[in-house]
Coordinates of C-alpha atoms and ligand atoms in Angstrom, one line a residue:
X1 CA -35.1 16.9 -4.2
X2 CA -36.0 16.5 -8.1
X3 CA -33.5 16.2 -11.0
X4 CA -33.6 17.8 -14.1
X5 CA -33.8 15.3 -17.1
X6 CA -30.3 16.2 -18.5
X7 CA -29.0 15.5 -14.9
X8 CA -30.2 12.4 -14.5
X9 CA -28.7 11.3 -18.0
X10 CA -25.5 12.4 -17.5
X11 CA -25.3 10.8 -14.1
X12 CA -26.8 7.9 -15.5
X13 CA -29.0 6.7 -12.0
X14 CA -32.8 6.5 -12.7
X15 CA -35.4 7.0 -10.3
X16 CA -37.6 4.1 -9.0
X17 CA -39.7 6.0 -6.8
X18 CA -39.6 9.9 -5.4
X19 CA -36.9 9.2 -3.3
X20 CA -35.5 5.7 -4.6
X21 CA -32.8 5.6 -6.9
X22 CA -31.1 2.5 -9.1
X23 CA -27.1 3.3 -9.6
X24 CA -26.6 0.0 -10.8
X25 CA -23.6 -0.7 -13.3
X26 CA -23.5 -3.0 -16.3
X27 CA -20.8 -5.6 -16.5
X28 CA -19.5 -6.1 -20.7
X29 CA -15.8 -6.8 -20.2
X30 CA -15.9 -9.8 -17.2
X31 CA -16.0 -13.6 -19.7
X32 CA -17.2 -15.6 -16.8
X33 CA -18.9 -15.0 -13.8
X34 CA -17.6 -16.7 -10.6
X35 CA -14.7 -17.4 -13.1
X36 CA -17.1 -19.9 -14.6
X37 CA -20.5 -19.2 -15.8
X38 CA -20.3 -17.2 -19.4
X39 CA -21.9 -13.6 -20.0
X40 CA -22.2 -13.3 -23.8
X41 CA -24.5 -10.9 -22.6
X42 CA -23.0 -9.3 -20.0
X43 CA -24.3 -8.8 -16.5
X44 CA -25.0 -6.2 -13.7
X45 CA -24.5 -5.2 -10.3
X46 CA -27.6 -3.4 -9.5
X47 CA -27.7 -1.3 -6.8
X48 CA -30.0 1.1 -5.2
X49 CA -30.3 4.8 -2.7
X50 CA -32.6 5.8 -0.6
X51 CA -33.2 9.3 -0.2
X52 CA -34.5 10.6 3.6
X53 CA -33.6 12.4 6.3
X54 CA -30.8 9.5 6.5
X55 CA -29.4 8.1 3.0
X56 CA -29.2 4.3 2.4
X57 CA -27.5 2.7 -0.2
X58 CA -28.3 -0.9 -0.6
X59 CA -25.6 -3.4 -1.8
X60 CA -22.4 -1.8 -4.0
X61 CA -21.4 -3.3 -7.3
X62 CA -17.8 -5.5 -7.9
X63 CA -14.5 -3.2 -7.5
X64 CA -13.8 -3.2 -11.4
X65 CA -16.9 -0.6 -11.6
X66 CA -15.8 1.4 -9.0
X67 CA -15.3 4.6 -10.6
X68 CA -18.5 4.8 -12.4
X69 CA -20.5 3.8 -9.0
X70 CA -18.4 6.9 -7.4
X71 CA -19.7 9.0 -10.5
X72 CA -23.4 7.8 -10.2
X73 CA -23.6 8.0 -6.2
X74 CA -21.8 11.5 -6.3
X75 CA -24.3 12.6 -9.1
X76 CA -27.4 11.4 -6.6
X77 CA -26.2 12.7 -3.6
X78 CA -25.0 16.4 -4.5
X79 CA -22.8 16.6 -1.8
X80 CA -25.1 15.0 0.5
X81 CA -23.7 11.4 2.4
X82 CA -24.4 8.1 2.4
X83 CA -25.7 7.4 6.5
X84 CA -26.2 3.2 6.0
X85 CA -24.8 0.7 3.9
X86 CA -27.1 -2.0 3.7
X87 CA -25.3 -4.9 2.7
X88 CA -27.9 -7.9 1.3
X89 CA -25.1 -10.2 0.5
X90 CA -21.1 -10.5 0.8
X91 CA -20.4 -11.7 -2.6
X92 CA -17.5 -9.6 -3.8
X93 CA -19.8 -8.5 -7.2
X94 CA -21.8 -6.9 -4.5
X95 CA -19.3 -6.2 -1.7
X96 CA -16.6 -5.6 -3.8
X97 CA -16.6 -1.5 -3.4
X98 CA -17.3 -1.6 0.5
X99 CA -13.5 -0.1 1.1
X100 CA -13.8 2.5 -1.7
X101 CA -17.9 3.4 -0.2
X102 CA -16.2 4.0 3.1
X103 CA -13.1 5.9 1.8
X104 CA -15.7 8.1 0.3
X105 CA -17.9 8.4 2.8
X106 CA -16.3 7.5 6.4
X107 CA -19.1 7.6 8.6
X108 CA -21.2 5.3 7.1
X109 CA -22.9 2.7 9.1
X110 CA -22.8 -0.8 7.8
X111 CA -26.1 -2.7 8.1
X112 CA -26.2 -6.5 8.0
X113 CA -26.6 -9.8 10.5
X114 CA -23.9 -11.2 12.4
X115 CA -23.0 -14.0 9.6
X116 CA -22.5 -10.6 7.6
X117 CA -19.8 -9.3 9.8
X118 CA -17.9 -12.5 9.5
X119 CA -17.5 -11.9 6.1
X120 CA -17.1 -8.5 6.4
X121 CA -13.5 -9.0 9.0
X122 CA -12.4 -12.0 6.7
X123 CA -13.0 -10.4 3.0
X124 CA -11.6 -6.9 3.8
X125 CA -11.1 -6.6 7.4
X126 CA -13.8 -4.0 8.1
X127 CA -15.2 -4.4 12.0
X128 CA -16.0 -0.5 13.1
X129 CA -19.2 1.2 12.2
X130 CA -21.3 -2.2 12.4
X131 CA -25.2 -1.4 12.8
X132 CA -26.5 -5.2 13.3
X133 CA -29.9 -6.6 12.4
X134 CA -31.9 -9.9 13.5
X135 CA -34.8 -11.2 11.4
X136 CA -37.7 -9.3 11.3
X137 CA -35.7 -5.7 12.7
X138 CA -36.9 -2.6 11.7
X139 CA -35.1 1.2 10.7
X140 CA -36.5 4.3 10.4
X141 CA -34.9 6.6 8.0
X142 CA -37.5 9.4 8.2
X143 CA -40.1 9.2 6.1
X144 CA -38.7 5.6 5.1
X145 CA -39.2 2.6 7.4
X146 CA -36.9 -0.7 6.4
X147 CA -37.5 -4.1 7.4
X148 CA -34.7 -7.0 7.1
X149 CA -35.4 -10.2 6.4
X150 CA -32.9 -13.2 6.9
X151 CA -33.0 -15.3 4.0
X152 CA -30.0 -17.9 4.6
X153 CA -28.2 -19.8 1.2
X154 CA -30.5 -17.8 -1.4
X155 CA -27.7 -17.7 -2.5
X156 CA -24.9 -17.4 0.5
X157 CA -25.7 -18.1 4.3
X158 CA -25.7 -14.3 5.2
X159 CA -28.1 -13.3 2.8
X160 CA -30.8 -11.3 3.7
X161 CA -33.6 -9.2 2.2
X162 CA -34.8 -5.8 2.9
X163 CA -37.9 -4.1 2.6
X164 CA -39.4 -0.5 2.2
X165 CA -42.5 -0.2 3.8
X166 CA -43.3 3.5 2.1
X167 CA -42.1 2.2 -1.0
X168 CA -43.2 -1.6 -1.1
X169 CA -39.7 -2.2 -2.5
X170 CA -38.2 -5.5 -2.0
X171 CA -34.0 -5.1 -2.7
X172 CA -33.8 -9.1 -2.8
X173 CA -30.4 -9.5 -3.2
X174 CA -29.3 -12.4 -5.4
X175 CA -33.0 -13.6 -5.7
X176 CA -35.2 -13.1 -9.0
X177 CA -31.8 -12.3 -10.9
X178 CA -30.5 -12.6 -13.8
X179 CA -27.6 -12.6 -16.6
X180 CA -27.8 -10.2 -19.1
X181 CA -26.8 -5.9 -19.6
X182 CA -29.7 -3.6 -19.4
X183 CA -29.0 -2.4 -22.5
X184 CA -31.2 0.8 -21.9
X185 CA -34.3 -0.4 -20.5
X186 CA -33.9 -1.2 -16.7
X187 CA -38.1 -2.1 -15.6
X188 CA -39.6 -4.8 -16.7
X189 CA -41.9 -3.0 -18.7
X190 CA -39.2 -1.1 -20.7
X191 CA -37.2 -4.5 -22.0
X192 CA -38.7 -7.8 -23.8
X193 CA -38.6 -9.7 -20.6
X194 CA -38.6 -12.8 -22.5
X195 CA -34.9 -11.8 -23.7
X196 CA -34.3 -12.1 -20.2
X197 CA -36.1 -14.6 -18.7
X198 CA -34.4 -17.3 -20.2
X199 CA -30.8 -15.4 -18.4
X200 CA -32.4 -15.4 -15.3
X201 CA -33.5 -19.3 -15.2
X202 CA -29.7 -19.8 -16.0
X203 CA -28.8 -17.8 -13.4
X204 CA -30.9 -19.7 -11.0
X205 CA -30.1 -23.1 -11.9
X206 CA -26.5 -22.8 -11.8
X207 CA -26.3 -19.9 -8.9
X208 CA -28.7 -20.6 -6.8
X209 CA -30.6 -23.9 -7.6
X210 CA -28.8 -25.9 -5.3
X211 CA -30.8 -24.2 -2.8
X212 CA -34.4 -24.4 -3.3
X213 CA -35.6 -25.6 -0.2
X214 CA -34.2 -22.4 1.3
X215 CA -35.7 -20.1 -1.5
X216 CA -38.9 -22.3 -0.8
X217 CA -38.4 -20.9 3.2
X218 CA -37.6 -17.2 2.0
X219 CA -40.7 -17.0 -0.2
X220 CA -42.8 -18.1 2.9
X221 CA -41.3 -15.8 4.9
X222 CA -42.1 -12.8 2.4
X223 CA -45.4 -14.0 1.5
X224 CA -47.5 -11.7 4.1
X225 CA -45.8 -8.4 2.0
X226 CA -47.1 -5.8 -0.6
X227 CA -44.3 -6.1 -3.1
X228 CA -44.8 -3.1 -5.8
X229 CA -41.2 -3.4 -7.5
X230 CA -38.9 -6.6 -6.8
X231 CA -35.2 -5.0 -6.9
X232 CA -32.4 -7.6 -7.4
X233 CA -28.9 -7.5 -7.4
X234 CA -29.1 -8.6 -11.2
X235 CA -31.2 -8.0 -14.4
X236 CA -34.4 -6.0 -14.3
X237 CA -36.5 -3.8 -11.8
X238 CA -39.7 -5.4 -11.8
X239 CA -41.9 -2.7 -11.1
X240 CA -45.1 -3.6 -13.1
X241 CA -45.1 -7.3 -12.8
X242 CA -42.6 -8.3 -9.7
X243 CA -45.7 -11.3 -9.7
X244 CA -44.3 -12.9 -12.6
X245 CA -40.4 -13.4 -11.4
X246 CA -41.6 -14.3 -7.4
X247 CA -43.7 -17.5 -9.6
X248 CA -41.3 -18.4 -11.5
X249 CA -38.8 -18.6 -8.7
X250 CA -41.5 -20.6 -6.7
X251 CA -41.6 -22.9 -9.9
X252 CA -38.1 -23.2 -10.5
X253 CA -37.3 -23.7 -6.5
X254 CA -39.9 -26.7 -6.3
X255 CA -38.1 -28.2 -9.6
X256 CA -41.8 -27.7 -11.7
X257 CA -40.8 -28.8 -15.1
X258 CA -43.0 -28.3 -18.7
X259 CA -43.3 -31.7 -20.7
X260 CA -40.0 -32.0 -23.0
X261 CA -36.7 -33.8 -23.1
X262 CA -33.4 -32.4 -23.2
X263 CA -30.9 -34.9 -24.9
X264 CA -27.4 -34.6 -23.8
X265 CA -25.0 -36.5 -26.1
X266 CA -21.1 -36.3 -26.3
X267 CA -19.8 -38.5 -29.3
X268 CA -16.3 -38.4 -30.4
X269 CA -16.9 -39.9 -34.4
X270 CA -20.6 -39.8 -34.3
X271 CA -21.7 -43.4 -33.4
X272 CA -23.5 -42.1 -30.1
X273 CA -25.0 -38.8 -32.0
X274 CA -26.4 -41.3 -34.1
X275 CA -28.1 -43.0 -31.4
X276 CA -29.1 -39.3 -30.0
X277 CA -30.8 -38.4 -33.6
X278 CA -32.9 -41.9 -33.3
X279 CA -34.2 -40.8 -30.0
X280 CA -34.7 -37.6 -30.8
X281 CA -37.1 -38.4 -34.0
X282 CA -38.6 -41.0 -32.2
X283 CA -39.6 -38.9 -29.3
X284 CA -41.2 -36.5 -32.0
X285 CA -43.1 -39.9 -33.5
X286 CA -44.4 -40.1 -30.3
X287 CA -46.0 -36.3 -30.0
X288 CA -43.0 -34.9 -27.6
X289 CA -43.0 -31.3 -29.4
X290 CA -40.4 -30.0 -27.1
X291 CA -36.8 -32.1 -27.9
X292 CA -33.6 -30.1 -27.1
X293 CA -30.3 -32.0 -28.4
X294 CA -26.9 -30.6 -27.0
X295 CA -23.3 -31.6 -27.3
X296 CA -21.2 -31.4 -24.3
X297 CA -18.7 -30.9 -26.4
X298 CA -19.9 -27.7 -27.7
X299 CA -22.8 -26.4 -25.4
X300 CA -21.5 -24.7 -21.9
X301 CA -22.8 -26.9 -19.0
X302 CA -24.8 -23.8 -18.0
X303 CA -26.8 -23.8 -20.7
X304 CA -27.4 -27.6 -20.5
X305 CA -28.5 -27.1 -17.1
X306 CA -31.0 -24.3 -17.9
X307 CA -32.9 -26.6 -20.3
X308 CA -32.7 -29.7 -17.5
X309 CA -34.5 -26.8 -15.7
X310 CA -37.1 -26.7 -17.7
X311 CA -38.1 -30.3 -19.3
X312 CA -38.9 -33.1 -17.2
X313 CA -37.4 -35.6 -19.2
X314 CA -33.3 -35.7 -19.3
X315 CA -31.4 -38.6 -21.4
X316 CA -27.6 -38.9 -21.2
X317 CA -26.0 -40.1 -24.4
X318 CA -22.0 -41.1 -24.4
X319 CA -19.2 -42.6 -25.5
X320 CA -16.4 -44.1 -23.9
X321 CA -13.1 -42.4 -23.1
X322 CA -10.0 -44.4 -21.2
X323 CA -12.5 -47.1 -19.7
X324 CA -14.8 -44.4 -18.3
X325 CA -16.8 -41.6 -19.1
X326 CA -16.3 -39.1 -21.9
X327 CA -15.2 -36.1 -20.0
X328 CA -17.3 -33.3 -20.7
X329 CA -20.5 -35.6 -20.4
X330 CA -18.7 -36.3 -16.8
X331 CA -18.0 -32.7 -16.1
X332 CA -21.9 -32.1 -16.8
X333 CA -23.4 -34.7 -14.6
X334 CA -20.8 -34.0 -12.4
X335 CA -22.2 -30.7 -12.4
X336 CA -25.8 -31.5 -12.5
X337 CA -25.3 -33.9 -9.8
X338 CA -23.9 -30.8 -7.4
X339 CA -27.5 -28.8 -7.7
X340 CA -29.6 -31.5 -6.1
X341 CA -32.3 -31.7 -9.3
X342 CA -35.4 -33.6 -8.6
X343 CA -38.4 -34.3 -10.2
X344 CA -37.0 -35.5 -13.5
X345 CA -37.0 -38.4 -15.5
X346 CA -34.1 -40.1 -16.8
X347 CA -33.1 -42.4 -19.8
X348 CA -29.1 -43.3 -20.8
X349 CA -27.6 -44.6 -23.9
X350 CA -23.9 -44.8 -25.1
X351 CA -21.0 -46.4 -27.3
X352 CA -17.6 -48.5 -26.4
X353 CA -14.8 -49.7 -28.2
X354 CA -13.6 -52.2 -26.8
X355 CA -14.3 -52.4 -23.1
X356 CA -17.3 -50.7 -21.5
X357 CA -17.3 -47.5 -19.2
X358 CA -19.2 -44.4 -20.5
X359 CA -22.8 -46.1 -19.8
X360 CA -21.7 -47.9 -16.3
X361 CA -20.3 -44.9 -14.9
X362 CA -23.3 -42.7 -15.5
X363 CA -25.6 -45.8 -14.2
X364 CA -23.2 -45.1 -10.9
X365 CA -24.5 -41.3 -10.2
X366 CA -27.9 -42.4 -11.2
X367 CA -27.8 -45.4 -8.8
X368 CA -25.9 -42.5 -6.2
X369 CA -29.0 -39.7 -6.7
X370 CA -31.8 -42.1 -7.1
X371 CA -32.8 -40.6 -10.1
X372 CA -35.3 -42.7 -11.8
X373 CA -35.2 -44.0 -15.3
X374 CA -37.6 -44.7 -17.7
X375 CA -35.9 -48.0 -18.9
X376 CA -32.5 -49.9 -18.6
X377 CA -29.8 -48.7 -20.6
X378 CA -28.9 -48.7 -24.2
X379 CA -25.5 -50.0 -24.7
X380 CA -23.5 -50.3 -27.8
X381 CA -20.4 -51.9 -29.1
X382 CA -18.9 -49.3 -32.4
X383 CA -22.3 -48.8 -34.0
X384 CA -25.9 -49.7 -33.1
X385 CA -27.5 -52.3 -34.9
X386 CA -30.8 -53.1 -35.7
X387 CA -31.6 -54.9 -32.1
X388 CA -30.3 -51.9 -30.5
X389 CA -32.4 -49.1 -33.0
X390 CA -35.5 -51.6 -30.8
X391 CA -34.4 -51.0 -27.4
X392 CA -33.7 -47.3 -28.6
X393 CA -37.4 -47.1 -30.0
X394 CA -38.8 -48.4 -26.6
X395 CA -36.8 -46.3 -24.7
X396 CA -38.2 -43.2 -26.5
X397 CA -41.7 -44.4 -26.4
X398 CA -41.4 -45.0 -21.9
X399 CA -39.7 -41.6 -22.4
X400 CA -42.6 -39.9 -24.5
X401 CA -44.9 -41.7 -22.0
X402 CA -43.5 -40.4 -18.5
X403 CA -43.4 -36.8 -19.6
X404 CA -47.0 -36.8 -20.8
X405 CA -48.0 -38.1 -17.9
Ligands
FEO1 FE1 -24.6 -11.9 -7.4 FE2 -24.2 -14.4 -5.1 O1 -23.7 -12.9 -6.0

C-alpha cells in the first residue's frame, strides 16, 4: 500500500523501503540516559515495520513515548495488525512499550532467543505468545525473509540482530548508535553526520565499549552480508553509507586511537592546572597538534571518555583530597577503569599539601590495569618548582614521542 505525502507527515513514520517503515520517536525531555549519561541533545528510540502478508515490528521505544508510538504505528497500519514483535534487545528504552504493543494488538507473537524470554517473565511478566529463535533461524513473512543473528553483550547478553534478506536491512539493535534527536533528517545523507558522529562514539564508549571483544565477534559473524541500510535502535538510518558506521565501530571495538593526548586535570586552587598548562604547551612544542585539556570538575566523565576514545595518549593530573584522590578525578578513572581501555599510553602528575595521596592512588589502578606509562610520575608539594617544570618537560617530550610513534 502507498501513502499520500500529507499522510505520512501527519503520522510522522517515513518509509525506508516499499514496505519498511521507521516509527521511531525522539527523546528531548529525559536529562540522563540510564539515569547517568547526559542528552543535551536528546536521544531516540528508533524503531521499525515491516509491511507483508505478516507485519513485523522490530524493537518498541521506552513507555514515556508511548502515545505517540500508538499514533505512528496506528497511522502505518490502517487498521491492519502487528503479527511479530521482534524484540532485538530488552532494555526498557526499547522494551519499555511491550505491555501497551500487546494491549493494542493481543495476538502478537513475540520474537526473541531464550535469554530474551528471561527478561521478558522478569521485566513485565510476559510468557504466552513466545515465537523463539536460535542463531542463524530464519522467518518468512511473505515476500520478506528475516534472519536472526545472536549477538551476546553488544550491549546486553540477549541481544541479537536481525536481517531482511529482500531489503538488506540490518535492524542492529544497540549497535552503530548514537546520542542525539533527529531533528528532521533521519538517513544519513539528510543530517551532517559529523554532528553525530561524535554522539555516537560517546555512546559507544560509555554504552557499549566495555564490550568490544564481543562487538569484534558480531561483526565477524555479519561480515558474509549485503548490508544496504544499517537500522539502529539510536541516531541515524544509514542508508547511503552503513560502511562508514560498521568501520568505525570495528575501529572503536579494537581500541584504534589517532595520535593526540587528552589531559585530564582536577585542581582545587590551580597548582595542578598549572602543571596541566605546562604539559599541554609542551606537547604542542613537541608537534602534538591534537591536545584536549578537561576538568573533572567541569567536564561529564562521558565526554572525557569519548576523547580517551579517540587519542592514544591519556595523562591524569590531580590534586590531593583527604590523603587520597581528588574525587571526581577518582570517579573518572574509576569509570575508565570499568570499560576495559587498551592500547593507550599513559603519563600522571599531581599536587599535595601536606601528605601525599592523589598521585599514589592513581599509580594503584595503573599498577591494577597494567596500563603503561610513558615515565614515572610527577609529584609536587604546593607548587611546582623549577626541578619539577624538568621532569614535566621530559614527561611531555616521552609523551609526544609514544604517540607519534
Ligand atoms: Fe539503547 Fe542498551 O539500550
Amino acid at each position: 500500500m502507498m501513502y499520500e505525502k500529507e499522510e505520512i507527515e501527519v503520522n510522522g513514520f517515513i518509509p525506508i523501503t516499499d514496505d519498511v517503515y521507521y516509527v521511531g520517536v525522539n527523546d528531548r525531555d529525559t536529562q540522563l540516559f540510564e539515569n547517568m549519561w547526559p542528552l543535551p541533545k536528546g536521544v531516540t528510540y528508533n524503531s521499525y515495520v515491516i509491511k507483508d502478508e505478516k507485519n513485523v515490528l522490530v524493537d518498541t521505544v521506552k513507555v514515556s513515548k508511548i502515545a505517540l508510538f500508538l499514533q505512528k504505528l496506528r497511522g502505518l497500519l490502517d487498521g491492519g495488525t502487528i503479527d511479530y514483535l521482534v524484540i532485538n534487545h530488552m532494555e526498557p528504552d526499547h522494551s519499555g512499550a511491550i505491555q501497551e504493543i500487546i494491549q493494542n494488538y493481543p495476538d502478537v507473537k513475540i520474537v526473541g532467543n531464550s535469554k530474551t524470554f528471561d527478561f521478558l517473565k522478569g521485566f513485565y511478566g510476559i510468557e504466552d505468545n513466545l515465537y523463539e529463535v536460535k542463531d542463524g533461524d530464519e522467518l518468512n513473512l511473505g515476500k520478506h525473509t528475516l534472519t536472526f543473528y545472536l549477538t551476546p553483550m553488544v550491549h546486553w547478553p540477549e541481544t541479537m540482530m536481525t536481517y531482511d534478506q529482500n531489503d538488506k536491512i540490518l535492524f542492529a539493535g544497540d549497535a552503530f548508535g548514537g546520542f542525539g534527536s533527529l531533528d528532521g533528517g533521519v538517513f544519513d545523507d539528510e543530517v551532517n553526520i559529523e554532528y553525530y558522529e561524535n554522539e555516537i562514539r560517546r555512546y559507544y564508549s560509555n554504552i557499549v565499549g566495555k564490550f568490544g571483544p564481543m562487538v569484534q565477534k558480531a561483526l565477524k559473524k555479519l561480515e558474509g552480508l549485503d548490508i544496504g541500510v544499517v537500522a539502529s535502535t539510536h541516531g541515524p538510518v544509514w542508508r547511503s553509507n552503513p560502511q562508514r558506521i560498521i568501520s568505525s565501530y570495528d575501529r572503536w571495538s579494537r581500541y584504534e586511537a589517532e595520535p593526540g593526548v587528552v589531559i585530564v586535570f582536577g585542581s582545587m586552587y590551580g597548582n595542578t592546572e598549572k602543571m596541566a598548562d605546562y604539559v599541554a604547551r609542551k606537547l604542542a612544542e613537541y608537534g602534538v597538534k591534537n591536545v584536549r585539556m578537561l576538568s573533572s570538575s567541569t567536564t561529564h566523565d562521558s565526554y572525557i571518555i569519548n576523547e580517551i576514545w579517540k587519542y592514544k595518549g591519556v595523562m591524569f593530573g590531580s590534586a590531593t583530597y583527604n590523603v587520597g584522590l581528588f574525587p571526581p578525578m577518582e570517579s573518572l578513572i574509576k569509570n575508565l577503569s570499568h570499560k576495559g581501555i587498551k592500547n593507550r599510553v599513559f603519563g600522571v602528575f599531581g599536587t599535595y599539601g601536606w601528605s601525599g595521596g592523589g598521585v599514589k592512588t592513581i599509580m594503584e589502578y595503573v599498577e591494577e590495569h597494567k596500563w603503561p606509562m610513558v615515565a614515572d610520575p610527577v609529584e609536587v608539594k604546593l607548587t611546582p618548582s623549577e626541578e619539577h617544570y624538568a621532569k614535566l618537560d621530559e614527561l611531555a617530550r616521552k609523551m609526544a614521542d609514544s604517540i607519534q610513534e
